[in-house]
Amino acid sequence: MKHTISALVENRSGVLAHISTLFSARGFNIDSLAVGETDDPAVSKMTIVLDADERILEQVVKQLRKLIDVIKVQDLTGQNFIDRELVLVKINATPATRSEIMQTVDIFRAKIVDAKPRSLTVELTGDADKINGFLELVGEFGIKDIVRTGKIAMARGNK
Amino acid sequence: MKKTGAQIVIDAMLKEGVDTAFGILGGAMLPVFDVLYDAPLRFILTRHEQGAAHMADGYARATGKVGVCMATSGPGATNLVTGIATANMDSVPIVAITGQVFTTMIGNDAFQEADVTGITRPITKHNYLVKDVKELPRIMKEAFHIARTGRPGPVLIDIPKDVQIAETEYKYPKNVEMRTYKPTYSGHPQQIKRAAEAIHQAKKPIIYAGGGVIISGAAKELAELAKKANIPTATTLLGLGGFPETDRLSLGMLGMHGTRYANYAIMESDLIIAIGARFDDRVTGKLDEFAPHAKIIHIDIDPSSISKNVRVDIPIVGDVQNVLRELNKLVRKGQYAPWHKKIREWKRKFPLTYEDNGELKPQFVVEEIYKATRGEAIICTEVGQNQMWAAQFYQYTKPRTLLSSGGLGTMGYGFPAAIGAQIGCPDRIVFDIAGDGSFQMNIQELATAAINKVPVKVAILNNGYLGMVRQWQELFYKKRYSHTSLAGGPDFVKVAEAYGAVGIRVEKKGGVRPAIKKALSIKKPVVIDFHVELEENVFPMVPAGKAVNQMIGGMA
Ligand SMILES: Cc1cc2nc3c(=O)[nH]c(=O)nc-3n(C[C@H](O)[C@H](O)[C@H](O)COP(=O)(O)OP(=O)(O)OC[C@H]3O[C@@H](n4cnc5c(N)ncnc54)[C@H](O)[C@@H]3O)c2cc1C
Ligand SMILES: Cc1ncc(C[n+]2csc(CCOP(=O)(O)OP(=O)(O)O)c2C)c(N)n1
Ligand SMILES: [Mg+2]
């Protein structure tokens, strides 16, 4: 099952290396890892998505908490949370397909950020369902290039 | 007051109570060693950095204090790696201080540069690359704190040479301020109550005690629990000494080469009280078949040890000593008479034994060392058969009397660890029970022992083989002894003498006792080369992949 973990870590050099070394040393497979500074420049927030059963997940969370530079670890899965990902996709576009692509872009409230004679580059944010849905549709035109930020996530509510 | 980075390193060590450090210097450590020149601190120059790391480890395991080792950049630091990994696996508090190339050169493939924090990341509890001398006081303080608290472990501090030279306004911090690192020491009262209830309901309880008991200093509390609740107690290799093996409740060591009765008992138990032990595969054997009827209580300071390998019913995160003090208030005297009767029966039927055919047997040597030292010595071991015989045939009654590389199984650990232990405990008898293979992995430290007048005793159980591996080849690879013979090895007596130590050779059973007696009367390092039976095996044994009650061998 897919799990989304949110971790607050010290913003120091070596922290990302510590975390990725932990994942590879223990054979945990991660789908994505996104990291950025918080309002406190001394602290970063990471969102980690991984596919694991409950037992492995428990170890992942415990092992992360054990790292000295990790401040807080939360498994968001099963909680009410918001998640988003940003994707840039470069799609094959011919005069014949161009308008169909643009319609799809509209439906998904995506944005065209670059247009060339044989391609359109689209920016899209959304949760996993939205992004996968979009990619499935435009996949038919042929994807020339794609880059995803990896998921970022946050619990809903006042806390 | 203004101080240089190098002065800060040494001053911090003194403030942390360090009286001894081990290591070898080099270009990138010259500033620190210049300060060390007239510091009130004993520095032991070793002959290999691996030796230094194991000495710091042996010093730490024997005394309970933090051990310190130092090395220069590049090869000096990489030579420490095996020692650091050894300490990490067995939760030993050491601080390793390494020199690094100038900050401006880092990443340039500079002379003797290695990415030491990168290399040691997975084998340290934590590590630091100091980029600014202003951070050094805080880092030194944190490093010692992290090494010795919670689940102890090695911490490495990599200090570029320019940081050692740079000056800063210096005041050693009084307290550590870390928002991220706060180990849990006291157990949850509700969980402790549940544990007591489970103990009262059990019919066949067993205590499975590990290295955490010794680390926590909780041997007294463990004995109190076992006696008060009347529960048979087995220990792991690293838990030996945490519970007196001479006690009627003791089951000795469990696991791959443990006693039959300990393994039978754990497999049949209905309640396992695991205390500071981590369900290593050498203990559980085949996991799916491990202790099928047992409920499990697990006391451990490291949440990640709990439910890592086996599912735990009552987890208690906390320090063993704290938790046991609370638990002991709640437990009542247990009866369990049929259970004790069954265990007595197993003990009678399946004692630890070996065939005494008049030849010089390695087990006999260990028994004689036990007798000669009245169980009061600090025993270090190498790795292999020697290690298992040392575990089986010496009776450990006090904590910190067996130092052995359990988790990593590092050949070459025992001898330098013995030197470290002897330096930390000058009034004790320290023995390294060695194999002829392992001893040769750090044999150069004979120079360190002789020159520093460290009177350690090395008992080589010389079987002319990488014996433990040969045993596996004998049992599971049709006696195809592929590259396990050490025949033609050195004359250990001459080697010892060449280094300024004393060498004694023993070839007959009758020579064992006098040789040990003589060694103990000499105030110098002594190497006794026992020419033991070549193809003796360690029994009983759980073959790989089998349940722990499927033991072979070792029947009287
Ligand atoms: C050739 C060979 C054969 C071996 N055969 C055997 C064998 O037959 N039997 C055997 O037992 N071992 C054997 N070993 C050793 C084995 O590999 C493990 O090292 C050993 O079993 C681990 O012991 P432990 O569970 O006590 O854990 P340790 O590694 O000592 O871990 C200690 C545990 O206690 C916890 N802890 C630390 N401090 C505290 C505290 N203050 N409070 C609470 N908890 C704390 C830690 O978090 C950790 O989980 C063998 C090793 C070798 C090399
Ligand atoms: C550094 C290292 N290399 C290899 C091994 C694998 N190994 C485990 S036991 C053993 C044999 C040890 O031989 P010796 O020291 O003579 O001990 P014996 O088993 O004969 O008592 C070997 C090679 C190891 N544990 N450590
Ligand atoms: Mg040997």
PDB file of N, CA, C and O in Angstrom, chain B residues 477-528:
ATOM      1  N   TYR B 477      29.318 -28.675   3.531  1.00  0.00           N
ATOM      2  CA  TYR B 477      29.961 -28.666   2.210  1.00  0.00           C
ATOM      3  C   TYR B 477      30.857 -29.880   2.034  1.00  0.00           C
ATOM      4  O   TYR B 477      31.953 -29.793   1.472  1.00  0.00           O
ATOM      5  N   LYS B 478      30.408 -31.011   2.556  1.00  0.00           N
ATOM      6  CA  LYS B 478      31.073 -32.308   2.336  1.00  0.00           C
ATOM      7  C   LYS B 478      32.560 -32.271   2.633  1.00  0.00           C
ATOM      8  O   LYS B 478      33.367 -32.822   1.878  1.00  0.00           O
ATOM      9  N   LYS B 479      32.941 -31.592   3.690  1.00  0.00           N
ATOM     10  CA  LYS B 479      34.344 -31.545   4.105  1.00  0.00           C
ATOM     11  C   LYS B 479      35.265 -31.007   3.014  1.00  0.00           C
ATOM     12  O   LYS B 479      36.444 -31.354   2.962  1.00  0.00           O
ATOM     13  N   ARG B 480      34.735 -30.240   2.105  1.00  0.00           N
ATOM     14  CA  ARG B 480      35.620 -29.612   1.115  1.00  0.00           C
ATOM     15  C   ARG B 480      36.192 -28.360   1.762  1.00  0.00           C
ATOM     16  O   ARG B 480      35.567 -27.306   1.771  1.00  0.00           O
ATOM     17  N   TYR B 481      37.388 -28.483   2.314  1.00  0.00           N
ATOM     18  CA  TYR B 481      37.996 -27.405   3.092  1.00  0.00           C
ATOM     19  C   TYR B 481      38.642 -26.378   2.162  1.00  0.00           C
ATOM     20  O   TYR B 481      39.862 -26.294   2.045  1.00  0.00           O
ATOM     21  N   SER B 482      37.793 -25.632   1.502  1.00  0.00           N
ATOM     22  CA  SER B 482      38.298 -24.661   0.548  1.00  0.00           C
ATOM     23  C   SER B 482      38.902 -23.461   1.283  1.00  0.00           C
ATOM     24  O   SER B 482      38.187 -22.674   1.894  1.00  0.00           O
ATOM     25  N   HIS B 483      40.215 -23.357   1.237  1.00  0.00           N
ATOM     26  CA  HIS B 483      40.923 -22.183   1.766  1.00  0.00           C
ATOM     27  C   HIS B 483      40.611 -21.842   3.215  1.00  0.00           C
ATOM     28  O   HIS B 483      40.435 -20.679   3.559  1.00  0.00           O
ATOM     29  N   THR B 484      40.527 -22.852   4.062  1.00  0.00           N
ATOM     30  CA  THR B 484      40.348 -22.560   5.477  1.00  0.00           C
ATOM     31  C   THR B 484      41.540 -23.008   6.310  1.00  0.00           C
ATOM     32  O   THR B 484      41.556 -22.807   7.522  1.00  0.00           O
ATOM     33  N   SER B 485      42.526 -23.625   5.675  1.00  0.00           N
ATOM     34  CA  SER B 485      43.686 -24.067   6.447  1.00  0.00           C
ATOM     35  C   SER B 485      44.643 -22.903   6.680  1.00  0.00           C
ATOM     36  O   SER B 485      44.912 -22.116   5.781  1.00  0.00           O
ATOM     37  N   LEU B 486      45.117 -22.831   7.917  1.00  0.00           N
ATOM     38  CA  LEU B 486      46.124 -21.818   8.237  1.00  0.00           C
ATOM     39  C   LEU B 486      47.474 -22.482   8.482  1.00  0.00           C
ATOM     40  O   LEU B 486      48.374 -21.886   9.062  1.00  0.00           O
ATOM     41  N   ALA B 487      47.592 -23.749   8.067  1.00  0.00           N
ATOM     42  CA  ALA B 487      48.802 -24.519   8.340  1.00  0.00           C
ATOM     43  C   ALA B 487      50.033 -23.761   7.847  1.00  0.00           C
ATOM     44  O   ALA B 487      49.985 -23.083   6.820  1.00  0.00           O
ATOM     45  N   GLY B 488      51.101 -23.881   8.610  1.00  0.00           N
ATOM     46  CA  GLY B 488      52.327 -23.176   8.242  1.00  0.00           C
ATOM     47  C   GLY B 488      52.349 -21.772   8.803  1.00  0.00           C
ATOM     48  O   GLY B 488      53.207 -20.955   8.451  1.00  0.00           O
ATOM     49  N   GLY B 489      51.396 -21.498   9.683  1.00  0.00           N
ATOM     50  CA  GLY B 489      51.308 -20.163  10.277  1.00  0.00           C
ATOM     51  C   GLY B 489      52.540 -19.839  11.095  1.00  0.00           C
ATOM     52  O   GLY B 489      53.427 -20.680  11.248  1.00  0.00           O
ATOM     53  N   PRO B 490      52.603 -18.650  11.609  1.00  0.00           N
ATOM     54  CA  PRO B 490      53.834 -18.230  12.273  1.00  0.00           C
ATOM     55  C   PRO B 490      54.034 -18.960  13.599  1.00  0.00           C
ATOM     56  O   PRO B 490      53.107 -19.545  14.139  1.00  0.00           O
ATOM     57  N   ASP B 491      55.235 -18.889  14.094  1.00  0.00           N
ATOM     58  CA  ASP B 491      55.554 -19.374  15.432  1.00  0.00           C
ATOM     59  C   ASP B 491      55.157 -18.239  16.388  1.00  0.00           C
ATOM     60  O   ASP B 491      55.851 -17.232  16.514  1.00  0.00           O
ATOM     61  N   PHE B 492      53.988 -18.413  17.017  1.00  0.00           N
ATOM     62  CA  PHE B 492      53.452 -17.317  17.823  1.00  0.00           C
ATOM     63  C   PHE B 492      54.337 -16.978  19.023  1.00  0.00           C
ATOM     64  O   PHE B 492      54.331 -15.850  19.504  1.00  0.00           O
ATOM     65  N   VAL B 493      55.082 -17.971  19.497  1.00  0.00           N
ATOM     66  CA  VAL B 493      55.974 -17.709  20.628  1.00  0.00           C
ATOM     67  C   VAL B 493      57.073 -16.739  20.201  1.00  0.00           C
ATOM     68  O   VAL B 493      57.368 -15.755  20.882  1.00  0.00           O
ATOM     69  N   LYS B 494      57.611 -17.022  19.026  1.00  0.00           N
ATOM     70  CA  LYS B 494      58.673 -16.129  18.528  1.00  0.00           C
ATOM     71  C   LYS B 494      58.127 -14.750  18.196  1.00  0.00           C
ATOM     72  O   LYS B 494      58.778 -13.732  18.431  1.00  0.00           O
ATOM     73  N   VAL B 495      56.933 -14.735  17.612  1.00  0.00           N
ATOM     74  CA  VAL B 495      56.327 -13.442  17.287  1.00  0.00           C
ATOM     75  C   VAL B 495      56.179 -12.613  18.557  1.00  0.00           C
ATOM     76  O   VAL B 495      56.546 -11.433  18.607  1.00  0.00           O
ATOM     77  N   ALA B 496      55.643 -13.251  19.607  1.00  0.00           N
ATOM     78  CA  ALA B 496      55.440 -12.543  20.870  1.00  0.00           C
ATOM     79  C   ALA B 496      56.767 -11.995  21.362  1.00  0.00           C
ATOM     80  O   ALA B 496      56.876 -10.820  21.741  1.00  0.00           O
ATOM     81  N   GLU B 497      57.789 -12.835  21.336  1.00  0.00           N
ATOM     82  CA  GLU B 497      59.093 -12.407  21.840  1.00  0.00           C
ATOM     83  C   GLU B 497      59.665 -11.271  21.005  1.00  0.00           C
ATOM     84  O   GLU B 497      60.259 -10.327  21.535  1.00  0.00           O
ATOM     85  N   ALA B 498      59.474 -11.372  19.711  1.00  0.00           N
ATOM     86  CA  ALA B 498      60.002 -10.329  18.837  1.00  0.00           C
ATOM     87  C   ALA B 498      59.420  -8.959  19.181  1.00  0.00           C
ATOM     88  O   ALA B 498      60.065  -7.935  19.036  1.00  0.00           O
ATOM     89  N   TYR B 499      58.174  -8.969  19.639  1.00  0.00           N
ATOM     90  CA  TYR B 499      57.519  -7.706  19.985  1.00  0.00           C
ATOM     91  C   TYR B 499      57.806  -7.275  21.420  1.00  0.00           C
ATOM     92  O   TYR B 499      57.310  -6.241  21.858  1.00  0.00           O
ATOM     93  N   GLY B 500      58.520  -8.090  22.166  1.00  0.00           N
ATOM     94  CA  GLY B 500      58.790  -7.717  23.554  1.00  0.00           C
ATOM     95  C   GLY B 500      57.751  -8.243  24.523  1.00  0.00           C
ATOM     96  O   GLY B 500      57.696  -7.839  25.692  1.00  0.00           O
ATOM     97  N   ALA B 501      56.907  -9.152  24.053  1.00  0.00           N
ATOM     98  CA  ALA B 501      55.964  -9.827  24.944  1.00  0.00           C
ATOM     99  C   ALA B 501      56.547 -11.199  25.293  1.00  0.00           C
ATOM    100  O   ALA B 501      57.615 -11.563  24.811  1.00  0.00           O
ATOM    101  N   VAL B 502      55.806 -11.951  26.120  1.00  0.00           N
ATOM    102  CA  VAL B 502      56.278 -13.280  26.494  1.00  0.00           C
ATOM    103  C   VAL B 502      55.452 -14.318  25.743  1.00  0.00           C
ATOM    104  O   VAL B 502      54.232 -14.178  25.622  1.00  0.00           O
ATOM    105  N   GLY B 503      56.104 -15.335  25.224  1.00  0.00           N
ATOM    106  CA  GLY B 503      55.378 -16.387  24.510  1.00  0.00           C
ATOM    107  C   GLY B 503      55.515 -17.727  25.207  1.00  0.00           C
ATOM    108  O   GLY B 503      56.593 -18.067  25.701  1.00  0.00           O
ATOM    109  N   ILE B 504      54.406 -18.474  25.283  1.00  0.00           N
ATOM    110  CA  ILE B 504      54.431 -19.801  25.895  1.00  0.00           C
ATOM    111  C   ILE B 504      53.692 -20.744  24.949  1.00  0.00           C
ATOM    112  O   ILE B 504      52.623 -20.396  24.447  1.00  0.00           O
ATOM    113  N   ARG B 505      54.282 -21.923  24.719  1.00  0.00           N
ATOM    114  CA  ARG B 505      53.563 -22.883  23.874  1.00  0.00           C
ATOM    115  C   ARG B 505      53.070 -24.041  24.728  1.00  0.00           C
ATOM    116  O   ARG B 505      53.778 -24.511  25.614  1.00  0.00           O
ATOM    117  N   VAL B 506      51.854 -24.494  24.467  1.00  0.00           N
ATOM    118  CA  VAL B 506      51.300 -25.632  25.206  1.00  0.00           C
ATOM    119  C   VAL B 506      50.774 -26.651  24.206  1.00  0.00           C
ATOM    120  O   VAL B 506      49.944 -26.314  23.350  1.00  0.00           O
ATOM    121  N   GLU B 507      51.268 -27.887  24.320  1.00  0.00           N
ATOM    122  CA  GLU B 507      50.837 -28.905  23.365  1.00  0.00           C
ATOM    123  C   GLU B 507      50.087 -30.060  24.002  1.00  0.00           C
ATOM    124  O   GLU B 507      49.511 -30.892  23.313  1.00  0.00           O
ATOM    125  N   LYS B 508      50.164 -30.111  25.344  1.00  0.00           N
ATOM    126  CA  LYS B 508      49.524 -31.221  26.052  1.00  0.00           C
ATOM    127  C   LYS B 508      48.536 -30.676  27.071  1.00  0.00           C
ATOM    128  O   LYS B 508      48.732 -29.592  27.636  1.00  0.00           O
ATOM    129  N   LYS B 509      47.542 -31.489  27.330  1.00  0.00           N
ATOM    130  CA  LYS B 509      46.515 -31.107  28.293  1.00  0.00           C
ATOM    131  C   LYS B 509      47.118 -30.704  29.644  1.00  0.00           C
ATOM    132  O   LYS B 509      46.719 -29.709  30.250  1.00  0.00           O
ATOM    133  N   GLY B 510      48.105 -31.499  30.041  1.00  0.00           N
ATOM    134  CA  GLY B 510      48.726 -31.257  31.350  1.00  0.00           C
ATOM    135  C   GLY B 510      49.434 -29.913  31.438  1.00  0.00           C
ATOM    136  O   GLY B 510      49.681 -29.393  32.530  1.00  0.00           O
ATOM    137  N   GLY B 511      49.758 -29.339  30.282  1.00  0.00           N
ATOM    138  CA  GLY B 511      50.492 -28.077  30.306  1.00  0.00           C
ATOM    139  C   GLY B 511      49.609 -26.851  30.465  1.00  0.00           C
ATOM    140  O   GLY B 511      50.103 -25.735  30.656  1.00  0.00           O
ATOM    141  N   VAL B 512      48.315 -27.054  30.389  1.00  0.00           N
ATOM    142  CA  VAL B 512      47.405 -25.909  30.345  1.00  0.00           C
ATOM    143  C   VAL B 512      47.443 -25.111  31.644  1.00  0.00           C
ATOM    144  O   VAL B 512      47.675 -23.896  31.648  1.00  0.00           O
ATOM    145  N   ARG B 513      47.217 -25.828  32.765  1.00  0.00           N
ATOM    146  CA  ARG B 513      47.119 -25.126  34.033  1.00  0.00           C
ATOM    147  C   ARG B 513      48.411 -24.386  34.388  1.00  0.00           C
ATOM    148  O   ARG B 513      48.358 -23.193  34.708  1.00  0.00           O
ATOM    149  N   PRO B 514      49.564 -25.064  34.318  1.00  0.00           N
ATOM    150  CA  PRO B 514      50.808 -24.344  34.643  1.00  0.00           C
ATOM    151  C   PRO B 514      51.048 -23.133  33.742  1.00  0.00           C
ATOM    152  O   PRO B 514      51.529 -22.085  34.204  1.00  0.00           O
ATOM    153  N   ALA B 515      50.686 -23.265  32.479  1.00  0.00           N
ATOM    154  CA  ALA B 515      50.925 -22.138  31.554  1.00  0.00           C
ATOM    155  C   ALA B 515      50.070 -20.932  31.946  1.00  0.00           C
ATOM    156  O   ALA B 515      50.542 -19.788  31.934  1.00  0.00           O
ATOM    157  N   ILE B 516      48.826 -21.189  32.282  1.00  0.00           N
ATOM    158  CA  ILE B 516      47.943 -20.081  32.668  1.00  0.00           C
ATOM    159  C   ILE B 516      48.466 -19.443  33.948  1.00  0.00           C
ATOM    160  O   ILE B 516      48.519 -18.214  34.087  1.00  0.00           O
ATOM    161  N   LYS B 517      48.883 -20.300  34.876  1.00  0.00           N
ATOM    162  CA  LYS B 517      49.396 -19.796  36.147  1.00  0.00           C
ATOM    163  C   LYS B 517      50.627 -18.918  35.908  1.00  0.00           C
ATOM    164  O   LYS B 517      50.743 -17.817  36.457  1.00  0.00           O
ATOM    165  N   LYS B 518      51.493 -19.417  35.051  1.00  0.00           N
ATOM    166  CA  LYS B 518      52.701 -18.653  34.766  1.00  0.00           C
ATOM    167  C   LYS B 518      52.352 -17.312  34.108  1.00  0.00           C
ATOM    168  O   LYS B 518      52.871 -16.264  34.508  1.00  0.00           O
ATOM    169  N   ALA B 519      51.457 -17.370  33.145  1.00  0.00           N
ATOM    170  CA  ALA B 519      51.067 -16.134  32.440  1.00  0.00           C
ATOM    171  C   ALA B 519      50.540 -15.104  33.429  1.00  0.00           C
ATOM    172  O   ALA B 519      50.846 -13.910  33.337  1.00  0.00           O
ATOM    173  N   LEU B 520      49.747 -15.584  34.385  1.00  0.00           N
ATOM    174  CA  LEU B 520      49.153 -14.650  35.342  1.00  0.00           C
ATOM    175  C   LEU B 520      50.190 -14.049  36.288  1.00  0.00           C
ATOM    176  O   LEU B 520      49.964 -12.986  36.865  1.00  0.00           O
ATOM    177  N   SER B 521      51.324 -14.714  36.413  1.00  0.00           N
ATOM    178  CA  SER B 521      52.338 -14.194  37.327  1.00  0.00           C
ATOM    179  C   SER B 521      53.260 -13.184  36.644  1.00  0.00           C
ATOM    180  O   SER B 521      54.080 -12.543  37.289  1.00  0.00           O
ATOM    181  N   ILE B 522      53.122 -13.049  35.328  1.00  0.00           N
ATOM    182  CA  ILE B 522      54.008 -12.147  34.586  1.00  0.00           C
ATOM    183  C   ILE B 522      53.315 -10.805  34.336  1.00  0.00           C
ATOM    184  O   ILE B 522      52.201 -10.768  33.829  1.00  0.00           O
ATOM    185  N   LYS B 523      53.980  -9.731  34.685  1.00  0.00           N
ATOM    186  CA  LYS B 523      53.358  -8.411  34.530  1.00  0.00           C
ATOM    187  C   LYS B 523      53.654  -7.803  33.156  1.00  0.00           C
ATOM    188  O   LYS B 523      54.059  -6.658  33.038  1.00  0.00           O
ATOM    189  N   LYS B 524      53.500  -8.607  32.149  1.00  0.00           N
ATOM    190  CA  LYS B 524      53.757  -8.159  30.777  1.00  0.00           C
ATOM    191  C   LYS B 524      52.704  -8.809  29.907  1.00  0.00           C
ATOM    192  O   LYS B 524      52.060  -9.757  30.346  1.00  0.00           O
ATOM    193  N   PRO B 525      52.564  -8.360  28.683  1.00  0.00           N
ATOM    194  CA  PRO B 525      51.671  -9.116  27.811  1.00  0.00           C
ATOM    195  C   PRO B 525      52.234 -10.517  27.563  1.00  0.00           C
ATOM    196  O   PRO B 525      53.447 -10.672  27.356  1.00  0.00           O
ATOM    197  N   VAL B 526      51.344 -11.495  27.622  1.00  0.00           N
ATOM    198  CA  VAL B 526      51.766 -12.881  27.416  1.00  0.00           C
ATOM    199  C   VAL B 526      50.869 -13.513  26.357  1.00  0.00           C
ATOM    200  O   VAL B 526      49.652 -13.345  26.387  1.00  0.00           O
ATOM    201  N   VAL B 527      51.495 -14.225  25.433  1.00  0.00           N
ATOM    202  CA  VAL B 527      50.736 -14.964  24.428  1.00  0.00           C
ATOM    203  C   VAL B 527      50.924 -16.448  24.702  1.00  0.00           C
ATOM    204  O   VAL B 527      52.052 -16.937  24.711  1.00  0.00           O
ATOM    205  N   ILE B 528      49.822 -17.153  24.970  1.00  0.00           N
ATOM    206  CA  ILE B 528      49.933 -18.602  25.144  1.00  0.00           C
ATOM    207  C   ILE B 528      49.354 -19.258  23.904  1.00  0.00           C
ATOM    208  O   ILE B 528      48.183 -19.046  23.557  1.00  0.00           O
TER     209      ILE B 528
END
